[in-house]
């Protein structure tokens, strides 16, 4: 039986292969709510895009186009930061 390595024995920068995040579909980590975009309200300020910790706001030609639900974890930061008033262009809704 091989002996487990402790953290000091792990090779530096070699615990995960680079550029593998896209393959992990973290969208199924959501806990029952997902962001929903309302394009008729959106002013394409891109605050949601820069705020999303999972790069799950999709963009084309400099404008928001929606969400990558395969990777969005449903944290709600985009909906909180969306600046439109009185109604938000992003709301968190039940799956
Ligand atoms: S933060 Fe709101 S208004 Fe700005 S691009 Fe995102 S959805 Fe549109
Ligand atoms: S809910 Fe969180 S992870 Fe999903 S798009 Fe908004 S900020 Fe990104």
mmCIF file of N, CA and C and ligand atoms in Angstrom:
data_model
loop_
_atom_site.group_PDB
_atom_site.id
_atom_site.type_symbol
_atom_site.label_atom_id
_atom_site.label_comp_id
_atom_site.label_asym_id
_atom_site.label_seq_id
_atom_site.Cartn_x
_atom_site.Cartn_y
_atom_site.Cartn_z
ATOM 1 N N UNK A 1 0.848 -1.191 0.000
ATOM 2 C CA UNK A 1 0.000 0.000 0.000
ATOM 3 C C UNK A 1 0.889 1.250 0.000
ATOM 4 N N UNK A 2 0.595 2.179 -0.910
ATOM 5 C CA UNK A 2 1.446 3.367 -0.985
ATOM 6 C C UNK A 2 1.097 4.356 0.123
ATOM 7 N N UNK A 3 2.094 5.087 0.553
ATOM 8 C CA UNK A 3 1.907 6.065 1.627
ATOM 9 C C UNK A 3 1.376 7.370 1.044
ATOM 10 N N UNK A 4 0.376 7.976 1.705
ATOM 11 C CA UNK A 4 -0.145 9.267 1.245
ATOM 12 C C UNK A 4 0.889 10.362 1.476
ATOM 13 N N UNK A 5 0.959 11.315 0.523
ATOM 14 C CA UNK A 5 1.881 12.447 0.687
ATOM 15 C C UNK A 5 1.260 13.480 1.618
ATOM 16 N N UNK A 6 2.070 14.167 2.380
ATOM 17 C CA UNK A 6 1.543 15.317 3.104
ATOM 18 C C UNK A 6 1.705 16.561 2.212
ATOM 19 N N UNK A 7 1.179 17.703 2.647
ATOM 20 C CA UNK A 7 1.142 18.869 1.768
ATOM 21 C C UNK A 7 2.536 19.382 1.402
ATOM 22 N N UNK A 8 3.505 19.131 2.281
ATOM 23 C CA UNK A 8 4.864 19.605 2.001
ATOM 24 C C UNK A 8 5.540 18.778 0.896
ATOM 25 N N UNK A 9 5.017 17.587 0.672
ATOM 26 C CA UNK A 9 5.612 16.719 -0.345
ATOM 27 C C UNK A 9 4.979 16.876 -1.732
ATOM 28 N N UNK A 10 3.825 17.620 -1.786
ATOM 29 C CA UNK A 10 3.171 17.822 -3.080
ATOM 30 C C UNK A 10 4.049 18.682 -3.985
ATOM 31 N N UNK A 11 4.137 18.350 -5.268
ATOM 32 C CA UNK A 11 4.924 19.207 -6.169
ATOM 33 C C UNK A 11 4.248 20.564 -6.344
ATOM 34 N N UNK A 12 4.984 21.669 -6.277
ATOM 35 C CA UNK A 12 4.373 22.992 -6.407
ATOM 36 C C UNK A 12 3.719 23.167 -7.770
ATOM 37 N N UNK A 13 2.545 23.802 -7.777
ATOM 38 C CA UNK A 13 1.821 24.132 -9.018
ATOM 39 C C UNK A 13 1.528 22.902 -9.869
ATOM 40 N N UNK A 14 1.368 21.756 -9.251
ATOM 41 C CA UNK A 14 1.156 20.555 -10.060
ATOM 42 C C UNK A 14 -0.002 19.727 -9.524
ATOM 43 N N UNK A 15 -0.877 20.344 -8.719
ATOM 44 C CA UNK A 15 -1.975 19.565 -8.150
ATOM 45 C C UNK A 15 -3.149 19.463 -9.112
ATOM 46 N N UNK A 16 -3.342 20.430 -10.009
ATOM 47 C CA UNK A 16 -4.398 20.385 -11.021
ATOM 48 C C UNK A 16 -3.810 20.812 -12.354
ATOM 49 N N UNK A 17 -4.284 20.199 -13.410
ATOM 50 C CA UNK A 17 -3.855 20.643 -14.734
ATOM 51 C C UNK A 17 -4.447 22.025 -15.011
ATOM 52 N N UNK A 18 -3.728 22.826 -15.774
ATOM 53 C CA UNK A 18 -4.205 24.173 -16.090
ATOM 54 C C UNK A 18 -5.355 24.133 -17.091
ATOM 55 N N UNK A 19 -6.195 25.164 -17.053
ATOM 56 C CA UNK A 19 -7.285 25.386 -18.022
ATOM 57 C C UNK A 19 -8.300 24.241 -18.048
ATOM 58 N N UNK A 20 -8.636 23.713 -16.861
ATOM 59 C CA UNK A 20 -9.611 22.624 -16.812
ATOM 60 C C UNK A 20 -10.963 23.086 -16.268
ATOM 61 N N UNK A 21 -11.067 24.359 -15.851
ATOM 62 C CA UNK A 21 -12.284 24.816 -15.169
ATOM 63 C C UNK A 21 -13.529 24.649 -16.028
ATOM 64 N N UNK A 22 -13.418 24.862 -17.340
ATOM 65 C CA UNK A 22 -14.595 24.797 -18.197
ATOM 66 C C UNK A 22 -15.205 23.389 -18.195
ATOM 67 N N UNK A 23 -14.359 22.384 -17.995
ATOM 68 C CA UNK A 23 -14.855 21.003 -18.036
ATOM 69 C C UNK A 23 -15.669 20.639 -16.795
ATOM 70 N N UNK A 24 -15.514 21.397 -15.700
ATOM 71 C CA UNK A 24 -16.267 21.117 -14.480
ATOM 72 C C UNK A 24 -17.573 21.895 -14.529
ATOM 73 N N UNK A 25 -18.677 21.201 -14.733
ATOM 74 C CA UNK A 25 -19.965 21.883 -14.874
ATOM 75 C C UNK A 25 -20.535 22.164 -13.488
ATOM 76 N N UNK A 26 -20.127 23.309 -12.947
ATOM 77 C CA UNK A 26 -20.462 23.660 -11.564
ATOM 78 C C UNK A 26 -21.893 24.176 -11.412
ATOM 79 N N UNK A 27 -22.637 24.268 -12.521
ATOM 80 C CA UNK A 27 -24.012 24.762 -12.444
ATOM 81 C C UNK A 27 -24.905 23.904 -11.560
ATOM 82 N N UNK A 28 -24.583 22.619 -11.428
ATOM 83 C CA UNK A 28 -25.455 21.794 -10.578
ATOM 84 C C UNK A 28 -25.135 21.966 -9.095
ATOM 85 N N UNK A 29 -24.292 22.929 -8.761
ATOM 86 C CA UNK A 29 -24.075 23.292 -7.349
ATOM 87 C C UNK A 29 -25.159 24.263 -6.876
ATOM 88 N N UNK A 30 -25.951 24.821 -7.824
ATOM 89 C CA UNK A 30 -26.948 25.814 -7.411
ATOM 90 C C UNK A 30 -27.934 25.215 -6.411
ATOM 91 N N UNK A 31 -28.425 26.096 -5.504
ATOM 92 C CA UNK A 31 -29.292 25.635 -4.419
ATOM 93 C C UNK A 31 -30.741 26.053 -4.659
ATOM 94 N N UNK A 32 -31.225 25.924 -5.893
ATOM 95 C CA UNK A 32 -32.655 26.152 -6.139
ATOM 96 C C UNK A 32 -33.010 27.477 -6.773
ATOM 97 N N UNK A 33 -32.040 28.399 -6.910
ATOM 98 C CA UNK A 33 -32.322 29.673 -7.557
ATOM 99 C C UNK A 33 -31.305 29.933 -8.651
ATOM 100 N N UNK A 34 -31.771 30.591 -9.725
ATOM 101 C CA UNK A 34 -30.861 30.962 -10.810
ATOM 102 C C UNK A 34 -31.151 32.401 -11.229
ATOM 103 N N UNK A 35 -30.162 33.085 -11.794
ATOM 104 C CA UNK A 35 -30.408 34.442 -12.262
ATOM 105 C C UNK A 35 -31.193 34.403 -13.576
ATOM 106 N N UNK A 36 -32.134 35.319 -13.704
ATOM 107 C CA UNK A 36 -32.909 35.445 -14.952
ATOM 108 C C UNK A 36 -32.717 36.866 -15.470
ATOM 109 N N UNK A 37 -32.360 36.975 -16.732
ATOM 110 C CA UNK A 37 -32.064 38.268 -17.362
ATOM 111 C C UNK A 37 -33.332 38.832 -18.013
ATOM 112 N N UNK A 38 -33.514 40.138 -17.860
ATOM 113 C CA UNK A 38 -34.665 40.814 -18.478
ATOM 114 C C UNK A 38 -34.114 41.810 -19.497
ATOM 115 N N UNK A 39 -33.960 41.384 -20.747
ATOM 116 C CA UNK A 39 -33.277 42.219 -21.747
ATOM 117 C C UNK A 39 -33.959 43.550 -22.007
ATOM 118 N N UNK A 40 -35.244 43.639 -21.776
ATOM 119 C CA UNK A 40 -35.961 44.901 -22.026
ATOM 120 C C UNK A 40 -35.573 45.980 -21.011
ATOM 121 N N UNK A 41 -34.973 45.577 -19.904
ATOM 122 C CA UNK A 41 -34.548 46.524 -18.857
ATOM 123 C C UNK A 41 -33.038 46.768 -18.920
ATOM 124 N N UNK A 42 -32.297 45.819 -19.428
ATOM 125 C CA UNK A 42 -30.826 45.861 -19.410
ATOM 126 C C UNK A 42 -30.275 47.067 -20.185
ATOM 127 N N UNK A 43 -29.294 47.732 -19.587
ATOM 128 C CA UNK A 43 -28.628 48.876 -20.243
ATOM 129 C C UNK A 43 -27.199 48.496 -20.687
ATOM 130 N N UNK A 44 -26.840 47.218 -20.580
ATOM 131 C CA UNK A 44 -25.546 46.687 -21.028
ATOM 132 C C UNK A 44 -24.351 47.414 -20.400
ATOM 133 N N UNK A 45 -24.473 47.690 -19.107
ATOM 134 C CA UNK A 45 -23.377 48.345 -18.392
ATOM 135 C C UNK A 45 -22.239 47.365 -18.094
ATOM 136 N N UNK A 46 -22.525 46.071 -18.109
ATOM 137 C CA UNK A 46 -21.568 44.986 -17.891
ATOM 138 C C UNK A 46 -21.077 44.863 -16.441
ATOM 139 N N UNK A 47 -21.762 45.513 -15.522
ATOM 140 C CA UNK A 47 -21.385 45.351 -14.106
ATOM 141 C C UNK A 47 -21.581 43.894 -13.670
ATOM 142 N N UNK A 48 -22.619 43.253 -14.178
ATOM 143 C CA UNK A 48 -22.828 41.833 -13.826
ATOM 144 C C UNK A 48 -21.664 40.989 -14.334
ATOM 145 N N UNK A 49 -21.205 41.283 -15.518
ATOM 146 C CA UNK A 49 -20.112 40.498 -16.122
ATOM 147 C C UNK A 49 -18.836 40.620 -15.296
ATOM 148 N N UNK A 50 -18.526 41.852 -14.882
ATOM 149 C CA UNK A 50 -17.284 42.043 -14.127
ATOM 150 C C UNK A 50 -17.421 41.537 -12.687
ATOM 151 N N UNK A 51 -18.654 41.433 -12.192
ATOM 152 C CA UNK A 51 -18.875 41.007 -10.806
ATOM 153 C C UNK A 51 -18.975 39.501 -10.644
ATOM 154 N N UNK A 52 -19.293 38.797 -11.693
ATOM 155 C CA UNK A 52 -19.539 37.345 -11.568
ATOM 156 C C UNK A 52 -18.238 36.602 -11.247
ATOM 157 N N UNK A 53 -18.198 35.890 -10.132
ATOM 158 C CA UNK A 53 -16.965 35.167 -9.777
ATOM 159 C C UNK A 53 -16.740 33.912 -10.609
ATOM 160 N N UNK A 54 -17.723 33.530 -11.399
ATOM 161 C CA UNK A 54 -17.594 32.288 -12.170
ATOM 162 C C UNK A 54 -17.593 32.517 -13.676
ATOM 163 N N UNK A 55 -17.442 33.752 -14.112
ATOM 164 C CA UNK A 55 -17.421 34.072 -15.549
ATOM 165 C C UNK A 55 -18.621 33.453 -16.266
ATOM 166 N N UNK A 56 -19.791 33.576 -15.646
ATOM 167 C CA UNK A 56 -20.980 32.914 -16.189
ATOM 168 C C UNK A 56 -21.962 33.870 -16.870
ATOM 169 N N UNK A 57 -21.576 35.138 -17.001
ATOM 170 C CA UNK A 57 -22.405 36.075 -17.768
ATOM 171 C C UNK A 57 -21.893 36.036 -19.203
ATOM 172 N N UNK A 58 -22.782 35.742 -20.134
ATOM 173 C CA UNK A 58 -22.355 35.602 -21.528
ATOM 174 C C UNK A 58 -22.492 36.932 -22.258
ATOM 175 N N UNK A 59 -21.549 37.157 -23.170
ATOM 176 C CA UNK A 59 -21.428 38.449 -23.853
ATOM 177 C C UNK A 59 -21.175 38.216 -25.330
ATOM 178 N N UNK A 60 -21.767 39.064 -26.154
ATOM 179 C CA UNK A 60 -21.436 39.049 -27.582
ATOM 180 C C UNK A 60 -21.377 40.493 -28.064
ATOM 181 N N UNK A 61 -20.318 40.821 -28.771
ATOM 182 C CA UNK A 61 -20.122 42.173 -29.311
ATOM 183 C C UNK A 61 -20.285 43.240 -28.229
ATOM 184 N N UNK A 62 -19.749 42.976 -27.050
ATOM 185 C CA UNK A 62 -19.769 43.957 -25.973
ATOM 186 C C UNK A 62 -21.107 44.102 -25.269
ATOM 187 N N UNK A 63 -22.051 43.222 -25.562
ATOM 188 C CA UNK A 63 -23.362 43.309 -24.900
ATOM 189 C C UNK A 63 -23.701 41.994 -24.210
ATOM 190 N N UNK A 64 -24.391 42.135 -23.102
ATOM 191 C CA UNK A 64 -24.807 40.947 -22.362
ATOM 192 C C UNK A 64 -25.803 40.139 -23.177
ATOM 193 N N UNK A 65 -25.680 38.805 -23.110
ATOM 194 C CA UNK A 65 -26.630 37.949 -23.835
ATOM 195 C C UNK A 65 -27.330 36.940 -22.930
ATOM 196 N N UNK A 66 -26.934 36.873 -21.668
ATOM 197 C CA UNK A 66 -27.585 35.918 -20.770
ATOM 198 C C UNK A 66 -26.583 35.244 -19.850
ATOM 199 N N UNK A 67 -26.852 33.997 -19.516
ATOM 200 C CA UNK A 67 -26.019 33.280 -18.541
ATOM 201 C C UNK A 67 -25.610 31.912 -19.059
ATOM 202 N N UNK A 68 -24.459 31.489 -18.591
ATOM 203 C CA UNK A 68 -23.993 30.126 -18.844
ATOM 204 C C UNK A 68 -24.424 29.294 -17.634
ATOM 205 N N UNK A 69 -25.593 28.671 -17.746
ATOM 206 C CA UNK A 69 -26.140 27.940 -16.603
ATOM 207 C C UNK A 69 -25.368 26.653 -16.298
ATOM 208 N N UNK A 70 -24.514 26.225 -17.200
ATOM 209 C CA UNK A 70 -23.698 25.046 -16.891
ATOM 210 C C UNK A 70 -22.647 25.365 -15.829
ATOM 211 N N UNK A 71 -22.310 26.656 -15.682
ATOM 212 C CA UNK A 71 -21.270 27.032 -14.723
ATOM 213 C C UNK A 71 -21.748 27.994 -13.632
ATOM 214 N N UNK A 72 -22.876 28.691 -13.859
ATOM 215 C CA UNK A 72 -23.404 29.625 -12.849
ATOM 216 C C UNK A 72 -23.759 28.864 -11.579
ATOM 217 N N UNK A 73 -23.223 29.329 -10.431
ATOM 218 C CA UNK A 73 -23.488 28.639 -9.160
ATOM 219 C C UNK A 73 -24.652 29.263 -8.398
ATOM 220 N N UNK A 74 -25.282 30.310 -8.965
ATOM 221 C CA UNK A 74 -26.468 30.879 -8.340
ATOM 222 C C UNK A 74 -26.196 31.718 -7.119
ATOM 223 N N UNK A 75 -25.033 32.352 -7.066
ATOM 224 C CA UNK A 75 -24.673 33.131 -5.865
ATOM 225 C C UNK A 75 -25.502 34.411 -5.736
ATOM 226 N N UNK A 76 -26.001 34.946 -6.852
ATOM 227 C CA UNK A 76 -26.854 36.133 -6.801
ATOM 228 C C UNK A 76 -26.123 37.466 -6.829
ATOM 229 N N UNK A 77 -24.802 37.447 -6.942
ATOM 230 C CA UNK A 77 -24.044 38.702 -6.962
ATOM 231 C C UNK A 77 -24.470 39.564 -8.149
ATOM 232 N N UNK A 78 -24.655 38.948 -9.307
ATOM 233 C CA UNK A 78 -25.038 39.716 -10.508
ATOM 234 C C UNK A 78 -26.354 40.446 -10.271
ATOM 235 N N UNK A 79 -27.329 39.780 -9.688
ATOM 236 C CA UNK A 79 -28.628 40.414 -9.437
ATOM 237 C C UNK A 79 -28.488 41.538 -8.409
ATOM 238 N N UNK A 80 -27.644 41.324 -7.416
ATOM 239 C CA UNK A 80 -27.451 42.365 -6.384
ATOM 240 C C UNK A 80 -26.775 43.591 -6.976
ATOM 241 N N UNK A 81 -25.809 43.392 -7.851
ATOM 242 C CA UNK A 81 -25.022 44.512 -8.382
ATOM 243 C C UNK A 81 -25.676 45.206 -9.574
ATOM 244 N N UNK A 82 -26.626 44.583 -10.226
ATOM 245 C CA UNK A 82 -27.280 45.205 -11.391
ATOM 246 C C UNK A 82 -27.882 46.553 -10.961
ATOM 247 N N UNK A 83 -27.517 47.653 -11.655
ATOM 248 C CA UNK A 83 -27.879 48.973 -11.152
ATOM 249 C C UNK A 83 -29.230 49.517 -11.623
ATOM 250 N N UNK A 84 -29.945 48.816 -12.480
ATOM 251 C CA UNK A 84 -31.161 49.422 -13.039
ATOM 252 C C UNK A 84 -32.241 49.596 -11.962
ATOM 253 N N UNK A 85 -32.961 50.712 -12.091
ATOM 254 C CA UNK A 85 -34.036 51.042 -11.142
ATOM 255 C C UNK A 85 -35.239 51.556 -11.925
ATOM 256 N N UNK A 86 -36.444 51.360 -11.439
ATOM 257 C CA UNK A 86 -36.781 50.694 -10.176
ATOM 258 C C UNK A 86 -36.721 49.173 -10.275
ATOM 259 N N UNK A 87 -36.705 48.632 -11.494
ATOM 260 C CA UNK A 87 -36.666 47.176 -11.623
ATOM 261 C C UNK A 87 -35.287 46.716 -12.054
ATOM 262 N N UNK A 88 -34.855 45.598 -11.529
ATOM 263 C CA UNK A 88 -33.564 45.016 -11.876
ATOM 264 C C UNK A 88 -33.662 44.266 -13.206
ATOM 265 N N UNK A 89 -32.580 44.364 -13.974
ATOM 266 C CA UNK A 89 -32.518 43.586 -15.214
ATOM 267 C C UNK A 89 -32.131 42.139 -14.953
ATOM 268 N N UNK A 90 -31.756 41.822 -13.717
ATOM 269 C CA UNK A 90 -31.511 40.437 -13.316
ATOM 270 C C UNK A 90 -32.284 40.186 -12.029
ATOM 271 N N UNK A 91 -33.059 39.111 -12.012
ATOM 272 C CA UNK A 91 -33.724 38.704 -10.776
ATOM 273 C C UNK A 91 -33.365 37.240 -10.506
ATOM 274 N N UNK A 92 -33.317 36.888 -9.237
ATOM 275 C CA UNK A 92 -33.077 35.500 -8.854
ATOM 276 C C UNK A 92 -34.431 34.812 -8.754
ATOM 277 N N UNK A 93 -34.556 33.699 -9.475
ATOM 278 C CA UNK A 93 -35.850 33.008 -9.493
ATOM 279 C C UNK A 93 -35.657 31.520 -9.256
ATOM 280 N N UNK A 94 -36.716 30.877 -8.809
ATOM 281 C CA UNK A 94 -36.646 29.431 -8.546
ATOM 282 C C UNK A 94 -36.347 28.683 -9.831
ATOM 283 N N UNK A 95 -35.569 27.611 -9.719
ATOM 284 C CA UNK A 95 -35.206 26.790 -10.899
ATOM 285 C C UNK A 95 -36.459 26.204 -11.528
HETATM 286 S S1 LIG B 1 -25.686 44.664 -14.626
HETATM 287 FE FE1 LIG B 1 -27.822 44.680 -15.251
HETATM 288 S S2 LIG B 1 -28.001 46.392 -16.653
HETATM 289 FE FE2 LIG B 1 -25.830 45.960 -16.459
HETATM 290 S S3 LIG B 1 -25.411 44.521 -18.154
HETATM 291 FE FE3 LIG B 1 -25.902 43.286 -16.369
HETATM 292 S S4 LIG B 1 -28.099 42.875 -16.552
HETATM 293 FE FE4 LIG B 1 -27.630 44.587 -17.898
HETATM 294 S S1 LIG B 2 -25.623 34.033 -9.912
HETATM 295 FE FE1 LIG B 2 -23.436 34.257 -9.368
HETATM 296 S S2 LIG B 2 -22.395 32.712 -10.585
HETATM 297 FE FE2 LIG B 2 -24.401 32.988 -11.506
HETATM 298 S S3 LIG B 2 -24.113 34.510 -13.100
HETATM 299 FE FE3 LIG B 2 -24.757 35.618 -11.244
HETATM 300 S S4 LIG B 2 -22.834 36.236 -10.253
HETATM 301 FE FE4 LIG B 2 -22.336 34.620 -11.752
#
